[in-house]
Tab-separated table of C-alpha atoms in Angstrom:
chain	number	residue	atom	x	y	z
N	43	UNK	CA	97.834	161.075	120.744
N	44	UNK	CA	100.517	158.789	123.117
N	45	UNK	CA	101.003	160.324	126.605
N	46	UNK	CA	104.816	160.533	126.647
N	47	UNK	CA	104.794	161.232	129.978
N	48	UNK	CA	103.072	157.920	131.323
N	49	UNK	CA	104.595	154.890	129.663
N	50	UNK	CA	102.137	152.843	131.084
N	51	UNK	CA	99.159	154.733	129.382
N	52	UNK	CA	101.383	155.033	126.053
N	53	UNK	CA	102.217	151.039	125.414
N	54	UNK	CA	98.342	150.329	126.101
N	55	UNK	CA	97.310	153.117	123.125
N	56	UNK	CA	99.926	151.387	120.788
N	57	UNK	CA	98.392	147.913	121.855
N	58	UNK	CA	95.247	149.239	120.685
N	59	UNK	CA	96.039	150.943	117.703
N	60	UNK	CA	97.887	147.405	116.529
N	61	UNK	CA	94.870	145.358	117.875
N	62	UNK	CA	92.681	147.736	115.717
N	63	UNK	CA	95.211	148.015	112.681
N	64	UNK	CA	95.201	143.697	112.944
N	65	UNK	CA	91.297	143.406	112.950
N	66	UNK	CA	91.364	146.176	109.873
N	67	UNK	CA	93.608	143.866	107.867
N	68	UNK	CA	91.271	140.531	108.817
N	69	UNK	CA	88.163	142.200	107.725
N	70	UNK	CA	89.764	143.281	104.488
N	71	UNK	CA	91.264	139.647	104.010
N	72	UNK	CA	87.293	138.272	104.684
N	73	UNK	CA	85.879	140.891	102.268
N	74	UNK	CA	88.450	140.118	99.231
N	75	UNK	CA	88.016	136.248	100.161
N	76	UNK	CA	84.209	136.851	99.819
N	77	UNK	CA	84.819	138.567	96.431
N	78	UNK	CA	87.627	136.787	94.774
N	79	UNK	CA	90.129	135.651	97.303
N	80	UNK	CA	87.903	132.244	96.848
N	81	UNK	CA	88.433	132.070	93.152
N	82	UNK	CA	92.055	132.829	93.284
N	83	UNK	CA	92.516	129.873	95.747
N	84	UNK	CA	90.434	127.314	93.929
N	85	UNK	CA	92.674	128.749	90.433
N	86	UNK	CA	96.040	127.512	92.740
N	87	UNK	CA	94.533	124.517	93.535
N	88	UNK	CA	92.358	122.869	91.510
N	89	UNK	CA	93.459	121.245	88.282
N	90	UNK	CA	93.490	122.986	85.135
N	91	UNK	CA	92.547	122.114	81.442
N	92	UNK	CA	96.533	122.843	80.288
N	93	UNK	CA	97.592	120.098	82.731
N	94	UNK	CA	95.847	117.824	81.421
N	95	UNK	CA	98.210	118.831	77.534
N	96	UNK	CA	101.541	120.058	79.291
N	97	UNK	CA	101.685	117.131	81.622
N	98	UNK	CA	105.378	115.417	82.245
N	99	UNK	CA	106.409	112.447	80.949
N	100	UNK	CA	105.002	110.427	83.432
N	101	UNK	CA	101.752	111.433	82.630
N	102	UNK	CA	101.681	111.029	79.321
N	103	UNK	CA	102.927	107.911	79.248
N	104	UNK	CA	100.091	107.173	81.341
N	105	UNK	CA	97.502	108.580	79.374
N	106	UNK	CA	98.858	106.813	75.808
N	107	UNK	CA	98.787	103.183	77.744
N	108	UNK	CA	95.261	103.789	79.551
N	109	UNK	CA	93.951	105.594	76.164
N	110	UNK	CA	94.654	102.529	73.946
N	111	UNK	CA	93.719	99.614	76.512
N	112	UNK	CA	90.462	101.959	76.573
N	113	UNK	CA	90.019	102.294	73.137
N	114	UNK	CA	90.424	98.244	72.601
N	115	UNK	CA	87.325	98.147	75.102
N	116	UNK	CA	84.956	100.701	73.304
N	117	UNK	CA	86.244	99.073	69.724
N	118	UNK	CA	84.956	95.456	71.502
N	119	UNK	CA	81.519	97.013	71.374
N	120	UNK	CA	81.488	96.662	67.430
N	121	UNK	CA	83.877	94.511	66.397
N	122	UNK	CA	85.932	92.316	67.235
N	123	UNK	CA	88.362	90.400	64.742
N	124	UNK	CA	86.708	86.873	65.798
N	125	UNK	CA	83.797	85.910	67.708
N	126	UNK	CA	84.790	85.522	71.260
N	127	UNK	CA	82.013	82.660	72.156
N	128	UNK	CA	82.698	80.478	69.345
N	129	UNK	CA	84.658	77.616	70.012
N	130	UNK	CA	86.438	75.562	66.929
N	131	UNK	CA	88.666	72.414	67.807
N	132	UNK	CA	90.214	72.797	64.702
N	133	UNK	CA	91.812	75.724	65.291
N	134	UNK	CA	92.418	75.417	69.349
N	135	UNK	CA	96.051	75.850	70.685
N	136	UNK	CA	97.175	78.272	67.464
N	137	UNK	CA	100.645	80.129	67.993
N	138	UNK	CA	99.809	84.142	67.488
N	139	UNK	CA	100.141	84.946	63.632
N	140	UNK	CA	98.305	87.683	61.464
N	141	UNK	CA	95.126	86.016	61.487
N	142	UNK	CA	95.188	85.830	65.467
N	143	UNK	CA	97.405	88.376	66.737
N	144	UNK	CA	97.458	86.469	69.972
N	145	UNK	CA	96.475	83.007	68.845
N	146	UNK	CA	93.912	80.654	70.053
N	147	UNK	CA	93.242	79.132	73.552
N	148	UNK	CA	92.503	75.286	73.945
N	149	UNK	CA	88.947	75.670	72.729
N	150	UNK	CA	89.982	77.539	69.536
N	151	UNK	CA	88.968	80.880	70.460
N	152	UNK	CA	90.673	84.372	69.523
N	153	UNK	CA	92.882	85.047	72.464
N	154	UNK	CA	92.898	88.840	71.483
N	155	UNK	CA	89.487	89.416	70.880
N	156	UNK	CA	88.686	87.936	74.181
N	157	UNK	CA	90.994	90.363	75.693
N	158	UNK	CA	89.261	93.321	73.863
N	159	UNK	CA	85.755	92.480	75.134
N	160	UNK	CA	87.830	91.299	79.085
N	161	UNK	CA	88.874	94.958	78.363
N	162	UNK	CA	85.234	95.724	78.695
N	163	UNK	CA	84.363	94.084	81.455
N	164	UNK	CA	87.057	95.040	83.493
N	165	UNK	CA	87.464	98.325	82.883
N	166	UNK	CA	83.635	99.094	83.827
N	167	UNK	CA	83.543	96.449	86.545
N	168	UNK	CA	86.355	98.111	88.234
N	169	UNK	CA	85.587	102.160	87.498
N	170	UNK	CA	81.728	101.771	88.558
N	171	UNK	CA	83.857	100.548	91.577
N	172	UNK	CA	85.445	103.578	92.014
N	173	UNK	CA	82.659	105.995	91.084
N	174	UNK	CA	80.804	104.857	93.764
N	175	UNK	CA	82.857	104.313	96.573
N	176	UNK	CA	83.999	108.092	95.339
N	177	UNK	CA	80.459	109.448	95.897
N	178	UNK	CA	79.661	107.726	98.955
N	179	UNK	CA	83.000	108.594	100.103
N	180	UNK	CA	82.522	112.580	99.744
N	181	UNK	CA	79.346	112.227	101.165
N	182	UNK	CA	80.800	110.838	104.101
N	183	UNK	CA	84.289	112.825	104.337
N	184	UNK	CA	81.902	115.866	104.177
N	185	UNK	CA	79.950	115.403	106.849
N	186	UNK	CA	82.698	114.018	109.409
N	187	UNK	CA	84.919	117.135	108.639
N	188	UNK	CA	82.468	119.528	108.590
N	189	UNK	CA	79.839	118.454	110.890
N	190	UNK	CA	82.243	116.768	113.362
N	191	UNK	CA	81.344	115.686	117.023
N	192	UNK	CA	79.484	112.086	117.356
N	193	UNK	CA	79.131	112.226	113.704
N	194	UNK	CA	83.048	112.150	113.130
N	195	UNK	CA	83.494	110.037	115.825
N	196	UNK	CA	81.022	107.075	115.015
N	197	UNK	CA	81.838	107.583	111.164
N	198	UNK	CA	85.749	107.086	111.450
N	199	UNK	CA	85.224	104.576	114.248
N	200	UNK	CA	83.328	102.166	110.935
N	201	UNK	CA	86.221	102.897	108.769
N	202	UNK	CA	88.540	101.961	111.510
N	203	UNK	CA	86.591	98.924	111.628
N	204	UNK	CA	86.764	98.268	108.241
N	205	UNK	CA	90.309	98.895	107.739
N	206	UNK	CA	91.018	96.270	110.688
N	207	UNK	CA	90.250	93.301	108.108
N	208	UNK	CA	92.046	92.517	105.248
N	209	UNK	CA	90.084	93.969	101.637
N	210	UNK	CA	90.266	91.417	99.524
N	211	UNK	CA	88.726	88.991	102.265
N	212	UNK	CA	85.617	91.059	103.196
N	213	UNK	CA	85.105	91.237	99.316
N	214	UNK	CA	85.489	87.550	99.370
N	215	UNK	CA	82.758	86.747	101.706
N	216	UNK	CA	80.324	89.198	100.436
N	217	UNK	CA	80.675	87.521	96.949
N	218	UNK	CA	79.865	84.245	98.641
N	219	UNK	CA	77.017	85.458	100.391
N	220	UNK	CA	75.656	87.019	97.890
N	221	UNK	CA	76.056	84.875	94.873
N	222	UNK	CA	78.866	85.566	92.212
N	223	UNK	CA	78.342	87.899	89.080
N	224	UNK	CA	79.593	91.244	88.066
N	225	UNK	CA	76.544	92.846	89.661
N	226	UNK	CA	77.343	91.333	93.315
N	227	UNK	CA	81.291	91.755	92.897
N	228	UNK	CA	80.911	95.681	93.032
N	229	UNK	CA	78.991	96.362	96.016
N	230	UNK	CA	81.709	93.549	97.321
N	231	UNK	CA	84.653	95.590	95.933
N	232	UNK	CA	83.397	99.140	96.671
N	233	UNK	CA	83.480	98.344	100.627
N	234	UNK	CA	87.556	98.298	99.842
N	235	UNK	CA	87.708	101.454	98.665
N	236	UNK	CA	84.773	103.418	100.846
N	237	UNK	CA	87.776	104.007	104.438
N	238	UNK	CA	90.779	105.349	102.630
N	239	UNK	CA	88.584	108.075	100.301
N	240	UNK	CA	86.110	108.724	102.961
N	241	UNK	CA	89.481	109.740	105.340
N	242	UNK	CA	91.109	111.924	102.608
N	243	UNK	CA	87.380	114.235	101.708
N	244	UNK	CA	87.562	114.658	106.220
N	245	UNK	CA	91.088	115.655	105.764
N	246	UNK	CA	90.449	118.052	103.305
N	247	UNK	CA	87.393	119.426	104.839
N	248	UNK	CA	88.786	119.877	108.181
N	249	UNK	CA	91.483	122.024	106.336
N	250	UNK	CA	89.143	124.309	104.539
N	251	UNK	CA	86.148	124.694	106.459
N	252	UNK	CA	87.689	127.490	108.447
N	253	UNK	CA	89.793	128.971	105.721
N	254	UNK	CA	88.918	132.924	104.798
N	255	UNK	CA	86.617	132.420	101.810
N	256	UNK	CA	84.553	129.616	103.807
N	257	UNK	CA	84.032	132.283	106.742
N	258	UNK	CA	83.107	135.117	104.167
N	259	UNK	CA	80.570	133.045	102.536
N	260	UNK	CA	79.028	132.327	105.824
N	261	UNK	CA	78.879	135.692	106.700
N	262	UNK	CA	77.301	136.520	103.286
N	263	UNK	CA	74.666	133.680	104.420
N	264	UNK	CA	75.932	130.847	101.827
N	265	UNK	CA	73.850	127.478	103.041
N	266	UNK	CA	75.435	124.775	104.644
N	267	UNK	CA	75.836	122.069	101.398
N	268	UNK	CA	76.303	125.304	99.110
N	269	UNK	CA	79.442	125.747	101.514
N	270	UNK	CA	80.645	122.094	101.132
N	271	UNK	CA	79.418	121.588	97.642
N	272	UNK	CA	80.957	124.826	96.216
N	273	UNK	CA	83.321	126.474	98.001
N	274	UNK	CA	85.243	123.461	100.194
N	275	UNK	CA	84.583	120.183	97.289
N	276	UNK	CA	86.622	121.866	94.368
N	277	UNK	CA	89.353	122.290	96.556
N	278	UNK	CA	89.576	118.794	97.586
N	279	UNK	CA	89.405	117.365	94.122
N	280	UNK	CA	93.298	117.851	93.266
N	281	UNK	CA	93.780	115.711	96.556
N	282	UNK	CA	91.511	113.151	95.639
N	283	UNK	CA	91.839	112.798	91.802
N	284	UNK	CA	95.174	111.256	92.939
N	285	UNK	CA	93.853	108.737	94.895
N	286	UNK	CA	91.090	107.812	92.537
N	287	UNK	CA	93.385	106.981	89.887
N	288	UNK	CA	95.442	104.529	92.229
N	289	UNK	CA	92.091	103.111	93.477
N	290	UNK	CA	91.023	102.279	89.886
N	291	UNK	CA	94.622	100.501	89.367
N	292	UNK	CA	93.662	98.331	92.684
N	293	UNK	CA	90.101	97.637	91.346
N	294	UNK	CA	91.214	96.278	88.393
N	295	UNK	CA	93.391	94.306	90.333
N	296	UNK	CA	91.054	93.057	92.882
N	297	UNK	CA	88.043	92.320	89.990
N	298	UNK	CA	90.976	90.333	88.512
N	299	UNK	CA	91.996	88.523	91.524
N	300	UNK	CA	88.092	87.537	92.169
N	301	UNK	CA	87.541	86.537	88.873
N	302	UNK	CA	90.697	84.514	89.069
N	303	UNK	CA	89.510	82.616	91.753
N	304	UNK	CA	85.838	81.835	90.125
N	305	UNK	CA	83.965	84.582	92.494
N	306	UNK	CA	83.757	87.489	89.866
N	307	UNK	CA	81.954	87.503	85.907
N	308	UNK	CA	81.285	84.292	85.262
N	309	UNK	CA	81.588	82.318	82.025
N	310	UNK	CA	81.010	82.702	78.691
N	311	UNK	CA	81.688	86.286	79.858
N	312	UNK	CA	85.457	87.018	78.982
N	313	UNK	CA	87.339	89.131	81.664
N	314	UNK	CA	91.434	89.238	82.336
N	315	UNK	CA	90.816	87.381	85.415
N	316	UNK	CA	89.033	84.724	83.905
N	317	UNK	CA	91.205	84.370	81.477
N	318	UNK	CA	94.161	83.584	82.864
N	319	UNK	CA	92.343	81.256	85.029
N	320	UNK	CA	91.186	79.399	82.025
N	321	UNK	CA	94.797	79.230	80.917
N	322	UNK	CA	96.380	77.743	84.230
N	323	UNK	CA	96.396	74.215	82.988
N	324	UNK	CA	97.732	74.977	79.610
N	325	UNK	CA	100.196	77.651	80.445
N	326	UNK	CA	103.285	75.405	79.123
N	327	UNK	CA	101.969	74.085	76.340
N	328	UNK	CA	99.748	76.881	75.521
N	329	UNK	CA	101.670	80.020	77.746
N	330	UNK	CA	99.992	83.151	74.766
N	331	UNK	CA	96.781	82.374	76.759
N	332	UNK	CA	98.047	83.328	79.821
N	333	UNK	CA	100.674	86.115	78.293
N	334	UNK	CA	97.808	87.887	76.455
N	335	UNK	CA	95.320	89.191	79.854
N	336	UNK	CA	98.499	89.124	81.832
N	337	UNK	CA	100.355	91.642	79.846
N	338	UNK	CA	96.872	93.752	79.477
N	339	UNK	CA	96.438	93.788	83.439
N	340	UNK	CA	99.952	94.487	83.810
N	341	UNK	CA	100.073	97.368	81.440
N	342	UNK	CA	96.432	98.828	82.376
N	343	UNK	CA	98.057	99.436	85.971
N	344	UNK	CA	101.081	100.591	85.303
N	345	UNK	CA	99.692	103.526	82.787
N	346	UNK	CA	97.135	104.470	85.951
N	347	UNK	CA	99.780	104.042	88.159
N	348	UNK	CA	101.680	106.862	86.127
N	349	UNK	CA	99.075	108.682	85.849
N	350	UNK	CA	98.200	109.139	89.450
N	351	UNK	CA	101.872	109.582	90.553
N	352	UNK	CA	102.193	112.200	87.767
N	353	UNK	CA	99.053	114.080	89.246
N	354	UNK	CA	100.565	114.443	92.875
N	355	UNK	CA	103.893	114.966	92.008
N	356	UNK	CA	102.421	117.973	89.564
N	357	UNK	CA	99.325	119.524	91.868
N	358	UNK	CA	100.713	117.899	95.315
N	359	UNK	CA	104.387	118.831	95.527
């Protein structure tokens, strides 16, 4: 009961009984987090089978490029309309027609077949690439948001370090350090990619660590990585999956780039960089060669490029 008759002793009982009524409503906010208040965030945030069907326009469009430049790659595995090692003199320098969709290079071979199998080799060059720079990434993002301190602080300070040179030049000098081949170019290219996720898994960690349904599940006595791995990682992933799908657009054009300049898969192998290396001298007289892995590269980034700006502006906005 208030004192009316001494204000002073009244305003500190309604103090209390807010302070009280306040810690009520936190512990009731903890308790529903611990019980579903989790599940209804990760439901807001975290992507959803039906986005992946009633995506806009962008998106599709993304998915019908990246799905057939996919499907030429897994096709390459079987078949392929001509063998792409055999060379034939007779036929070299061929104009695109129904026997060779894109026509023949200046040693005879299928131009489009050897884009099918540089499909391939691309395409898995460049997302094994990304898959692991991903996983080291979280690793790392995890433990610098979460952890914090000198961990944080020494982490971030080796991304900064990173970042202060340009990519494509510390991929460059691995390469040549470390002999060429598609086995040495992805270590080479996954040191690109490694500062930009690691600081977007610490962003997203430092904003969810101390949400409700993190603080619940530590009261309940949820382990450390179950906390990370469980409760905070799904709720990055709509944050990331952005970003991963850009990153694989820049793989396959750095992979391109380094195979361009005779530091990536090396011959007979067929890849787009290769390719249009291969086709440099003959480009006038000869320009399908060059059109062909050109117009693949082109097209392969532009459909991921959709894809990941239709994922942010749908999940992000």
């Amino acid at each position: 009961m208030i004192n009316a008759g001494n204000p002073k002793a009244a305003e500190t009982s309604v103090l209390q009984t807010d302070a009280g009524r306040g810690a009520g409503r936190l512990f009731r906010r903890i308790l529903a987090a611990g019980k579903g208040g989790e599940r209804e965030v990760m439901k807001k945030e975290t992507l959803t089978v039906s986005g992946w069907t009633t995506g806009d326009t962008e998106l599709r469009i993304g998915f019908i490029i990246v799905g057939i430049v996919l499907a030429l790659g897994i096709v390459s595995v079987f078949y392929t309309p001509h063998d792409v090692y055999e060379m034939n003199t007779s036929l070299r320098s061929q104009a695109p027609s129904l026997t060779h969709f894109f026509g023949t290079d200046n040693f005879g071979r299928d131009v489009f077949s050897r884009a099918m199998v540089g499909a391939r080799f691309t395409l898995l060059v460049s997302a094994s690439t990304i898959l692991l720079a991903t996983g080291i990434s979280i690793l790392l993002g995890l433990a610098c948001g979460y952890i914090g301190g000198m961990v944080d602080e020494v982490v971030m300070r080796i991304m900064d370090a990173v970042n202060s040179f340009p990519s494509i030049l510390i991929a460059l000098v691995m390469v040549s350090v470390l002999n060429y081949g598609k086995l040495t170019i992805i270590p080479a290219l996954v040191i690109m990619f490694i500062p930009s996720f690691t600081r977007i898994v610490r962003t997203g960690t430092l904003q969810y660590k101390n949400a409700d349904f993190v603080l619940s599940n530590k009261v309940f006595g949820d382990s450390d990585l179950r906390i990370l791995f469980v409760h905070i990682l799904p709720n990055i992933y709509p944050l990331l999956l952005s970003s991963i799908v850009i990153g694989l657009s820049n793989a396959i054009l750095a992979e391109s780039s380094m195979s361009y300049l005779g530091l990536g898969i090396q011959p007979p192998i067929p890849s787009w960089g290769r390719m249009l290396k291969e086709a440099q001298d003959i480009i006038f007289s000869t320009p399908w060669a060059a059109l062909a892995p050109g117009f693949m590269i082109v097209m392969t980034i532009v459909g991921l490029n959709c894809i990941g700006e239709g994922l942010r502006k749908k999940y992000l906005s």
